[in-house]
Amino acid sequence: MSLDPQTTRQRVCILGATGSVGTSTLDVIARHPQRFEVFALTAHSRIDELFAQCLQWRPRYAAMPNADHAQQLRERLRAEGVATEV
């Protein structure tokens, strides 16, 4: 069974989205938006960077290991009307 590249986008979860590999991966996805959908993003502690990525990519999920950081991210996204679940 083959997937039609015109109608099917691959969902991508990026662990460490704010690091060098994560940002490089997002650069590749930006060049191929018809092929990929950013489904989830994670970051260890860079709240501002993950917030900006969520604004740009609108993933379904975002995660941070620190509960306080996750709450800050959740509140900032809600204030912007972004539906990403943290």
mmCIF file of C-alpha atoms in Angstrom:
data_model
loop_
_atom_site.group_PDB
_atom_site.id
_atom_site.type_symbol
_atom_site.label_atom_id
_atom_site.label_comp_id
_atom_site.label_asym_id
_atom_site.label_seq_id
_atom_site.Cartn_x
_atom_site.Cartn_y
_atom_site.Cartn_z
ATOM 1 C CA MET A 1 0.000 0.000 0.000
ATOM 2 C CA SER A 2 1.468 3.343 -0.967
ATOM 3 C CA LEU A 3 0.578 6.694 0.522
ATOM 4 C CA ASP A 4 -0.381 9.553 -1.742
ATOM 5 C CA PRO A 5 2.201 12.292 -1.048
ATOM 6 C CA GLN A 6 -0.324 14.896 -2.169
ATOM 7 C CA THR A 7 -2.746 14.102 0.661
ATOM 8 C CA THR A 8 -0.736 12.462 3.445
ATOM 9 C CA ARG A 9 1.653 14.311 5.725
ATOM 10 C CA GLN A 10 3.942 12.507 8.135
ATOM 11 C CA ARG A 11 3.421 13.553 11.761
ATOM 12 C CA VAL A 12 6.690 14.400 13.487
ATOM 13 C CA CYS A 13 7.507 14.567 17.212
ATOM 14 C CA ILE A 14 10.708 16.446 17.970
ATOM 15 C CA LEU A 15 12.453 15.721 21.249
ATOM 16 C CA GLY A 16 14.803 18.543 22.169
ATOM 17 C CA ALA A 17 13.212 20.928 19.687
ATOM 18 C CA THR A 18 15.156 23.953 20.931
ATOM 19 C CA GLY A 19 18.569 22.312 20.572
ATOM 20 C CA SER A 20 20.730 22.259 17.457
ATOM 21 C CA VAL A 21 19.361 18.984 16.069
ATOM 22 C CA GLY A 22 15.780 20.010 16.849
ATOM 23 C CA THR A 23 16.066 23.390 15.161
ATOM 24 C CA SER A 24 17.781 21.795 12.153
ATOM 25 C CA THR A 25 14.925 19.302 11.913
ATOM 26 C CA LEU A 26 12.396 22.144 11.975
ATOM 27 C CA ASP A 27 14.354 23.858 9.187
ATOM 28 C CA VAL A 28 13.983 20.725 7.049
ATOM 29 C CA ILE A 29 10.263 20.542 7.829
ATOM 30 C CA ALA A 30 9.881 24.210 6.868
ATOM 31 C CA ARG A 31 11.250 23.375 3.423
ATOM 32 C CA HIS A 32 8.761 20.505 3.009
ATOM 33 C CA PRO A 33 5.472 21.600 4.627
ATOM 34 C CA GLN A 34 3.466 19.429 2.255
ATOM 35 C CA ARG A 35 5.242 16.311 3.563
ATOM 36 C CA PHE A 36 5.444 16.891 7.323
ATOM 37 C CA GLU A 37 3.259 18.044 10.211
ATOM 38 C CA VAL A 38 4.810 19.043 13.541
ATOM 39 C CA PHE A 39 2.734 16.982 15.969
ATOM 40 C CA ALA A 40 4.672 17.438 19.228
ATOM 41 C CA LEU A 41 7.617 19.445 20.523
ATOM 42 C CA THR A 42 9.652 19.027 23.703
ATOM 43 C CA ALA A 43 12.358 21.077 25.369
ATOM 44 C CA HIS A 44 14.295 20.765 28.605
ATOM 45 C CA SER A 45 14.331 24.364 29.866
ATOM 46 C CA ARG A 46 14.203 26.922 27.038
ATOM 47 C CA ILE A 47 10.688 28.234 27.584
ATOM 48 C CA ASP A 48 10.996 31.258 25.280
ATOM 49 C CA GLU A 49 12.308 29.204 22.378
ATOM 50 C CA LEU A 50 9.685 26.476 22.768
ATOM 51 C CA PHE A 51 6.965 29.127 23.063
ATOM 52 C CA ALA A 52 8.108 30.704 19.773
ATOM 53 C CA GLN A 53 8.181 27.294 18.080
ATOM 54 C CA CYS A 54 4.659 26.541 19.300
ATOM 55 C CA LEU A 55 3.452 29.864 17.907
ATOM 56 C CA GLN A 56 5.018 29.062 14.543
ATOM 57 C CA TRP A 57 4.204 25.359 14.213
ATOM 58 C CA ARG A 58 1.012 24.973 16.281
ATOM 59 C CA PRO A 59 1.755 21.397 17.409
ATOM 60 C CA ARG A 60 -0.962 19.380 19.089
ATOM 61 C CA TYR A 61 1.337 18.759 22.087
ATOM 62 C CA ALA A 62 4.319 20.383 23.811
ATOM 63 C CA ALA A 63 6.166 19.075 26.864
ATOM 64 C CA MET A 64 8.750 20.217 29.382
ATOM 65 C CA PRO A 65 10.029 18.092 32.304
ATOM 66 C CA ASN A 66 9.801 20.893 34.882
ATOM 67 C CA ALA A 67 6.201 21.434 36.054
ATOM 68 C CA ASP A 68 6.738 25.169 36.637
ATOM 69 C CA HIS A 69 8.149 25.641 33.138
ATOM 70 C CA ALA A 70 5.292 23.641 31.651
ATOM 71 C CA GLN A 71 2.747 25.793 33.499
ATOM 72 C CA GLN A 72 4.415 28.992 32.286
ATOM 73 C CA LEU A 73 4.364 27.687 28.726
ATOM 74 C CA ARG A 74 0.715 26.637 29.046
ATOM 75 C CA GLU A 75 -0.319 30.085 30.315
ATOM 76 C CA ARG A 76 1.591 31.938 27.597
ATOM 77 C CA LEU A 77 0.108 29.775 24.854
ATOM 78 C CA ARG A 78 -3.419 30.241 26.209
ATOM 79 C CA ALA A 79 -2.895 34.018 26.307
ATOM 80 C CA GLU A 80 -2.069 33.855 22.580
ATOM 81 C CA GLY A 81 -5.049 31.637 21.796
ATOM 82 C CA VAL A 82 -2.881 28.657 20.846
ATOM 83 C CA ALA A 83 -4.591 25.291 21.443
ATOM 84 C CA THR A 84 -1.378 23.295 21.970
ATOM 85 C CA GLU A 85 -1.783 20.957 24.935
ATOM 86 C CA VAL A 86 1.084 21.185 27.432
#
